[in-house]
GROMACS .gro file of C-alpha atoms in nm:
model
  355
    1MET     CA    1  11.964   1.237  26.086
    2THR     CA    2  12.247   1.174  25.942
    3MET     CA    3  12.456   1.429  26.153
    4ILE     CA    4  12.571   1.777  25.881
    5PRO     CA    5  12.929   1.707  25.832
    6PRO     CA    6  13.161   2.055  26.023
    7GLY     CA    7  13.232   2.285  25.677
    8SER     CA    8  12.869   2.285  25.616
    9VAL     CA    9  12.685   2.584  25.572
   10ILE     CA   10  12.362   2.706  25.926
   11GLY     CA   11  12.134   2.930  25.715
   12MET     CA   12  12.032   3.140  26.029
   13LEU     CA   13  11.669   3.371  25.996
   14GLY     CA   14  11.823   3.702  26.157
   15ALA     CA   15  12.087   3.972  26.182
   16GLY     CA   16  12.105   4.021  26.573
   17GLN     CA   17  12.382   3.950  26.902
   18LEU     CA   18  12.164   3.612  26.929
   19GLY     CA   19  12.317   3.513  26.528
   20ARG     CA   20  12.660   3.664  26.594
   21MET     CA   21  12.743   3.503  26.930
   22THR     CA   22  12.610   3.150  26.723
   23ALA     CA   23  12.814   3.205  26.438
   24LEU     CA   24  13.123   3.221  26.710
   25ALA     CA   25  13.036   2.919  26.794
   26ALA     CA   26  12.934   2.733  26.413
   27ALA     CA   27  13.301   2.941  26.321
   28ARG     CA   28  13.473   2.689  26.628
   29LEU     CA   29  13.289   2.404  26.572
   30GLY     CA   30  13.423   2.412  26.127
   31TYR     CA   31  13.081   2.525  26.041
   32LYS     CA   32  12.945   2.857  25.785
   33VAL     CA   33  12.654   3.106  25.885
   34HIS     CA   34  12.477   3.182  25.600
   35VAL     CA   35  12.251   3.536  25.788
   36PHE     CA   36  11.901   3.587  25.650
   37ALA     CA   37  11.774   3.932  25.722
   38PRO     CA   38  11.637   4.261  25.564
   39GLU     CA   39  11.918   4.386  25.775
   40GLY     CA   40  12.249   4.464  25.601
   41MET     CA   41  12.596   4.304  25.666
   42ASP     CA   42  12.736   4.551  25.900
   43SER     CA   43  12.455   4.391  26.181
   44SER     CA   44  12.520   4.258  26.475
   45CYS     CA   45  12.547   3.842  26.321
   46GLY     CA   46  12.653   4.008  25.896
   47GLN     CA   47  12.977   4.180  26.013
   48VAL     CA   48  13.029   3.750  26.126
   49VAL     CA   49  12.931   3.575  25.919
   50ALA     CA   50  13.144   3.392  25.562
   51SER     CA   51  12.752   3.515  25.326
   52HIS     CA   52  12.416   3.716  25.366
   53THR     CA   53  12.154   3.828  25.221
   54GLN     CA   54  11.992   4.071  25.252
   55ALA     CA   55  11.609   4.017  25.155
   56GLY     CA   56  11.350   4.066  25.257
   57TRP     CA   57  11.123   3.786  25.447
   58HIS     CA   58  10.829   3.695  25.189
   59ASP     CA   59  11.115   3.808  24.905
   60ARG     CA   60  11.072   3.446  24.759
   61ARG     CA   61  11.307   3.439  24.458
   62ALA     CA   62  11.598   3.476  24.792
   63LEU     CA   63  11.456   3.289  25.036
   64SER     CA   64  11.497   2.969  24.728
   65ARG     CA   65  11.868   3.094  24.721
   66PHE     CA   66  11.976   3.086  25.053
   67ALA     CA   67  11.794   2.720  25.060
   68ASP     CA   68  11.983   2.616  24.852
   69ASP     CA   69  12.345   2.731  25.007
   70VAL     CA   70  12.245   2.580  25.338
   71ALA     CA   71  12.206   2.229  25.443
   72VAL     CA   72  11.990   2.326  25.744
   73VAL     CA   73  11.770   2.651  25.948
   74THR     CA   74  11.798   2.804  26.265
   75LEU     CA   75  11.713   3.173  26.445
   76GLU     CA   76  11.736   3.401  26.647
   77TRP     CA   77  11.390   3.600  26.659
   78GLU     CA   78  11.072   3.351  26.743
   79ASN     CA   79  10.900   3.629  26.453
   80VAL     CA   80  11.030   3.542  26.107
   81PRO     CA   81  10.699   3.480  25.950
   82THR     CA   82  10.496   3.148  25.947
   83GLU     CA   83  10.496   3.206  25.573
   84THR     CA   84  10.879   3.222  25.584
   85VAL     CA   85  10.931   2.906  25.769
   86GLU     CA   86  10.668   2.733  25.628
   87PHE     CA   87  10.824   2.758  25.212
   88LEU     CA   88  11.251   2.686  25.299
   89SER     CA   89  11.115   2.372  25.509
   90ARG     CA   90  10.931   2.263  25.158
   91HIS     CA   91  11.300   2.323  25.013
   92VAL     CA   92  11.510   2.246  25.386
   93ALA     CA   93  11.536   2.153  25.743
   94VAL     CA   94  11.427   2.481  25.966
   95HIS     CA   95  11.450   2.413  26.324
   96PRO     CA   96  11.241   2.555  26.536
   97GLY     CA   97  10.928   2.459  26.233
   98ALA     CA   98  10.680   2.683  26.194
   99ALA     CA   99  10.429   2.505  26.455
  100VAL     CA  100  10.641   2.569  26.706
  101LEU     CA  101  10.671   2.964  26.618
  102ALA     CA  102  10.348   2.928  26.550
  103VAL     CA  103  10.295   2.854  26.934
  104ALA     CA  104  10.594   3.111  27.042
  105GLN     CA  105  10.493   3.458  26.867
  106GLU     CA  106  10.133   3.484  27.068
  107ARG     CA  107  10.083   3.515  27.398
  108LEU     CA  108   9.770   3.335  27.449
  109ALA     CA  109   9.870   3.116  27.202
  110GLU     CA  110  10.104   3.018  27.487
  111LYS     CA  111   9.933   3.047  27.812
  112ASN     CA  112   9.650   2.769  27.591
  113PHE     CA  113   9.908   2.550  27.589
  114ALA     CA  114  10.099   2.579  27.865
  115ASN     CA  115   9.759   2.540  28.023
  116GLY     CA  116   9.691   2.232  27.810
  117LEU     CA  117   9.942   2.035  27.958
  118GLY     CA  118   9.822   2.103  28.353
  119LEU     CA  119  10.091   2.416  28.398
  120GLY     CA  120  10.049   2.730  28.531
  121THR     CA  121  10.049   3.025  28.460
  122ALA     CA  122   9.873   3.440  28.567
  123PRO     CA  123   9.537   3.458  28.539
  124PHE     CA  124   9.431   3.627  28.148
  125ARG     CA  125   9.185   3.747  27.939
  126ALA     CA  126   9.184   3.792  27.564
  127VAL     CA  127   9.133   4.148  27.478
  128ASP     CA  128   8.991   4.266  27.153
  129SER     CA  129   8.856   4.597  27.258
  130VAL     CA  130   8.775   4.791  27.485
  131ALA     CA  131   8.447   4.696  27.556
  132ALA     CA  132   8.655   4.351  27.611
  133LEU     CA  133   8.934   4.548  27.810
  134LYS     CA  134   8.661   4.717  28.094
  135GLN     CA  135   8.496   4.256  28.124
  136ALA     CA  136   8.760   4.215  28.170
  137VAL     CA  137   8.951   4.437  28.437
  138ALA     CA  138   8.654   4.352  28.597
  139GLU     CA  139   8.679   3.983  28.626
  140LEU     CA  140   9.054   4.035  28.691
  141GLY     CA  141   9.088   4.374  28.921
  142VAL     CA  142   9.380   4.496  28.911
  143PRO     CA  143   9.671   4.593  28.896
  144ALA     CA  144   9.664   4.444  28.616
  145ILE     CA  145   9.952   4.443  28.300
  146LEU     CA  146   9.783   4.479  27.942
  147LYS     CA  147   9.978   4.338  27.675
  148SER     CA  148  10.027   4.315  27.275
  149ASN     CA  149   9.954   3.890  27.151
  150ARG     CA  150  10.229   4.012  26.937
  151MET     CA  151  10.542   4.122  26.903
  152GLY     CA  152  10.628   4.273  27.236
  153TYR     CA  153  10.903   4.206  27.423
  154ASP     CA  154  11.154   4.396  27.692
  155GLY     CA  155  10.926   4.611  27.818
  156LYS     CA  156  10.726   4.762  27.481
  157GLY     CA  157  10.415   4.654  27.442
  158GLN     CA  158  10.231   4.599  27.781
  159VAL     CA  159   9.986   4.916  27.950
  160ARG     CA  160   9.964   4.873  28.322
  161ILE     CA  161   9.631   4.864  28.426
  162ALA     CA  162   9.511   5.060  28.756
  163ALA     CA  163   9.212   5.128  28.955
  164ASP     CA  164   9.222   5.563  28.807
  165THR     CA  165   9.338   5.400  28.447
  166ASP     CA  166   9.146   5.562  28.144
  167LEU     CA  167   9.123   5.230  27.995
  168ALA     CA  168   8.991   5.381  27.673
  169ALA     CA  169   9.363   5.522  27.639
  170ALA     CA  170   9.483   5.311  27.760
  171TRP     CA  171   9.381   5.011  27.488
  172ALA     CA  172   9.477   5.302  27.201
  173ALA     CA  173   9.774   5.340  27.383
  174LEU     CA  174   9.914   4.952  27.255
  175GLY     CA  175   9.776   5.030  26.902
  176THR     CA  176   9.633   4.672  26.858
  177ASP     CA  177   9.337   4.406  26.754
  178MET     CA  178   9.406   4.209  27.039
  179ALA     CA  179   9.542   4.168  27.352
  180VAL     CA  180   9.616   4.000  27.644
  181LEU     CA  181   9.498   4.130  28.008
  182GLU     CA  182   9.702   3.924  28.311
  183GLY     CA  183   9.595   3.967  28.657
  184PHE     CA  184   9.840   4.042  28.907
  185VAL     CA  185  10.138   3.813  29.005
  186ASP     CA  186  10.183   3.891  29.347
  187PHE     CA  187  10.572   3.682  29.285
  188ALA     CA  188  10.899   3.633  29.516
  189CYS     CA  189  11.140   3.622  29.117
  190GLU     CA  190  11.142   3.575  28.831
  191VAL     CA  191  11.384   3.238  28.675
  192SER     CA  192  11.417   3.064  28.339
  193VAL     CA  193  11.534   2.764  28.218
  194ILE     CA  194  11.668   2.656  27.900
  195VAL     CA  195  11.615   2.354  27.761
  196ALA     CA  196  11.835   2.151  27.431
  197ARG     CA  197  11.620   1.886  27.247
  198GLY     CA  198  11.814   1.712  27.028
  199HIS     CA  199  11.710   1.512  26.643
  200ASP     CA  200  11.705   1.209  26.920
  201GLY     CA  201  11.455   1.371  27.179
  202GLN     CA  202  11.784   1.404  27.418
  203MET     CA  203  11.723   1.691  27.610
  204ALA     CA  204  11.972   1.928  27.829
  205ALA     CA  205  11.826   2.179  28.107
  206TYR     CA  206  12.037   2.456  28.218
  207PRO     CA  207  12.111   2.562  28.575
  208VAL     CA  208  11.782   2.756  28.733
  209VAL     CA  209  11.847   3.134  28.646
  210GLU     CA  210  11.674   3.367  28.825
  211ASN     CA  211  11.623   3.781  28.640
  212ARG     CA  212  11.616   4.155  28.722
  213HIS     CA  213  11.464   4.384  28.527
  214LYS     CA  214  11.524   4.717  28.496
  215ASP     CA  215  11.240   4.937  28.304
  216GLY     CA  216  11.133   4.656  28.135
  217ILE     CA  217  11.509   4.484  28.059
  218LEU     CA  218  11.598   4.277  28.092
  219ASP     CA  219  11.960   4.380  28.407
  220THR     CA  220  12.103   4.064  28.517
  221SER     CA  221  12.086   3.634  28.490
  222THR     CA  222  12.239   3.495  28.814
  223VAL     CA  223  12.307   3.124  28.808
  224PRO     CA  224  12.239   2.933  28.981
  225ALA     CA  225  11.951   3.082  29.094
  226ASN     CA  226  11.856   3.137  29.472
  227VAL     CA  227  11.570   2.930  29.506
  228SER     CA  228  11.419   2.620  29.732
  229ASP     CA  229  11.565   2.288  29.468
  230ASP     CA  230  11.188   2.236  29.521
  231VAL     CA  231  11.110   2.535  29.351
  232ALA     CA  232  11.433   2.451  29.127
  233ALA     CA  233  11.265   2.109  29.050
  234GLU     CA  234  10.925   2.219  28.968
  235ALA     CA  235  11.032   2.451  28.736
  236THR     CA  236  11.317   2.222  28.513
  237ARG     CA  237  10.959   2.061  28.470
  238THR     CA  238  10.838   2.318  28.333
  239ALA     CA  239  11.061   2.412  28.068
  240LEU     CA  240  11.097   2.021  28.043
  241ALA     CA  241  10.703   1.969  27.950
  242LEU     CA  242  10.713   2.216  27.734
  243THR     CA  243  11.022   2.167  27.521
  244GLU     CA  244  10.959   1.799  27.454
  245ALA     CA  245  10.522   1.863  27.370
  246LEU     CA  246  10.593   2.181  27.130
  247GLY     CA  247  10.840   1.860  26.959
  248VAL     CA  248  11.099   2.184  26.969
  249ILE     CA  249  11.406   2.077  26.787
  250GLY     CA  250  11.720   2.314  26.905
  251LEU     CA  251  11.671   2.596  27.238
  252LEU     CA  252  11.357   2.692  27.410
  253ALA     CA  253  11.413   2.944  27.695
  254VAL     CA  254  11.064   2.962  27.925
  255GLU     CA  255  11.006   3.242  28.192
  256MET     CA  256  10.856   3.176  28.455
  257PHE     CA  257  10.652   3.395  28.831
  258VAL     CA  258  10.786   3.138  29.153
  259THR     CA  259  10.533   3.351  29.385
  260ARG     CA  260  10.561   3.371  29.790
  261ASP     CA  261  10.385   3.058  29.832
  262GLY     CA  262  10.667   2.868  29.615
  263ARG     CA  263  10.463   2.843  29.266
  264VAL     CA  264  10.589   2.829  28.913
  265LEU     CA  265  10.433   2.999  28.630
  266VAL     CA  266  10.486   3.051  28.344
  267ASN     CA  267  10.613   3.353  28.220
  268GLU     CA  268  10.699   3.342  27.810
  269MET     CA  269  10.864   3.159  27.598
  270ALA     CA  270  11.119   3.169  27.271
  271PRO     CA  271  11.209   2.893  27.057
  272ARG     CA  272  11.535   3.019  27.053
  273PRO     CA  273  11.897   3.169  27.192
  274HIS     CA  274  11.818   3.408  27.510
  275ASN     CA  275  11.962   3.694  27.689
  276SER     CA  276  11.933   3.535  27.989
  277GLY     CA  277  12.177   3.198  27.884
  278HIS     CA  278  12.492   3.429  27.788
  279TRP     CA  279  12.612   3.309  28.118
  280THR     CA  280  12.679   3.031  27.927
  281ILE     CA  281  12.936   3.119  27.665
  282GLU     CA  282  13.201   3.141  28.028
  283PHE     CA  283  13.068   2.928  28.257
  284ALA     CA  284  12.840   2.652  28.154
  285GLU     CA  285  13.027   2.324  27.986
  286THR     CA  286  12.850   2.396  27.659
  287SER     CA  287  12.798   2.750  27.623
  288GLN     CA  288  12.390   2.780  27.415
  289PHE     CA  289  12.480   2.883  27.120
  290GLU     CA  290  12.773   2.534  27.067
  291GLN     CA  291  12.386   2.391  27.173
  292LEU     CA  292  12.160   2.489  26.950
  293VAL     CA  293  12.430   2.431  26.658
  294ARG     CA  294  12.467   2.045  26.785
  295ALA     CA  295  12.079   2.114  26.836
  296VAL     CA  296  11.991   2.182  26.477
  297CYS     CA  297  12.340   2.002  26.327
  298GLY     CA  298  12.233   1.670  26.470
  299LEU     CA  299  12.505   1.635  26.688
  300PRO     CA  300  12.542   1.511  27.082
  301LEU     CA  301  12.467   1.760  27.269
  302GLY     CA  302  12.696   1.920  27.468
  303SER     CA  303  12.678   1.865  27.889
  304THR     CA  304  12.538   2.165  28.052
  305ARG     CA  305  12.643   2.143  28.355
  306LEU     CA  306  12.773   2.463  28.549
  307ARG     CA  307  13.180   2.611  28.567
  308ALA     CA  308  13.072   2.827  28.930
  309PRO     CA  309  12.852   3.029  29.015
  310CYS     CA  310  12.825   3.366  28.782
  311VAL     CA  311  12.609   3.709  28.686
  312MET     CA  312  12.536   3.828  28.379
  313THR     CA  313  12.486   4.204  28.316
  314ASN     CA  314  12.349   4.414  27.990
  315LEU     CA  315  12.488   4.696  27.893
  316ILE     CA  316  12.230   4.880  27.785
  317GLY     CA  317  12.245   5.229  27.592
  318SER     CA  318  12.586   5.420  27.698
  319ASP     CA  319  12.650   5.173  27.981
  320ALA     CA  320  12.837   5.050  27.663
  321ASP     CA  321  13.075   5.354  27.711
  322ASN     CA  322  13.196   5.196  27.940
  323TRP     CA  323  13.437   4.904  27.828
  324PRO     CA  324  13.715   5.072  27.910
  325ALA     CA  325  13.704   5.009  28.263
  326LEU     CA  326  13.457   4.716  28.201
  327VAL     CA  327  13.806   4.522  27.963
  328ALA     CA  328  13.992   4.618  28.201
  329GLU     CA  329  13.815   4.449  28.524
  330PRO     CA  330  13.958   4.103  28.617
  331GLY     CA  331  13.715   3.808  28.585
  332ALA     CA  332  13.453   3.968  28.432
  333ARG     CA  333  13.378   3.895  28.052
  334LEU     CA  334  13.242   4.163  27.812
  335HIS     CA  335  13.121   4.072  27.493
  336LEU     CA  336  12.984   4.404  27.297
  337TYR     CA  337  12.751   4.365  26.984
  338GLY     CA  338  12.889   4.567  26.691
  339LYS     CA  339  12.639   4.841  26.651
  340GLY     CA  340  12.640   5.155  26.627
  341GLU     CA  341  12.456   5.431  26.773
  342ALA     CA  342  12.375   5.399  27.217
  343LYS     CA  343  12.046   5.398  27.262
  344ALA     CA  344  11.827   5.425  27.508
  345GLY     CA  345  11.773   5.084  27.540
  346ARG     CA  346  11.909   4.869  27.324
  347LYS     CA  347  12.089   4.629  27.429
  348MET     CA  348  12.468   4.699  27.315
  349GLY     CA  349  12.620   4.364  27.458
  350HIS     CA  350  12.716   4.160  27.845
  351VAL     CA  351  12.971   4.141  28.086
  352THR     CA  352  12.957   3.884  28.348
  353ARG     CA  353  13.163   3.771  28.629
  354PRO     CA  354  13.204   3.499  28.977
  355ALA     CA  355  12.965   3.531  29.199
   0.00000   0.00000   0.00000
């Protein structure tokens, strides 16, 4: 592939904070970003980009105009309809492509893909009815977690199943026609690895990150993870294998469970920048956002070396109201996403500190 030179326009599908931070990284390298999303210009990403198209994902006239204005397209949200990506791909290169999204958008597809590569996951069953849920619970036991097959994130689209759970009520609460029941995993911690892959197949993995959640939402990411060298090597191998097998151009974030006996199990993957990689802005040689720009534009990948141990903390809802103290705190790196109302559970920003 011929490198896309600085001064070109990168198309961004999605208008959230991941797009915002990617646009800022692109600007530092001399690129402009044109965002396409149903949200308006006051979105987190829309506030910092050169151009903005507000339109629905299936508006082909708007998509055609968007494609004509950009040199390449990437995304900050993996749930963009695959039909949208397929349509754009007939006019301009889109990374990652629809085939990658088809796997990443569905939990069942993710787990089957990982298992097909010989990679472990939690035990699971497909569930499409109350009867199927009862059968799955009988096979996997309790406790277990019932998750929607599509669109679940930050603890949404999940119901915990215990011995006394009303299964019919749990199925109705999920409000879906396809779900996954995941069996219990006695894990010691959760980790993630972000891998970048270029057009030439070159890959670069960031250090293994240890993640802690609160109320189903990522709370902190600590680098390096407090795991053995063998576990770190297996987590990295797993993420590299998935990235290569999917043929990702751009980024793939892989979240994994580490069991108490040292096994690494794939939980979820996302072909985009990831919350657990925000620390890379200050504490890696190349941020995940710059790495995405490099990968999709055909530039050489940057170094993923960790500059110093660190901890990234999400600012959820009213946590962001503490910005005066955070901006005055020595060593703290504060990022606010330009969002309006600080709703409960809404990611308003993050702060990264030396560990």
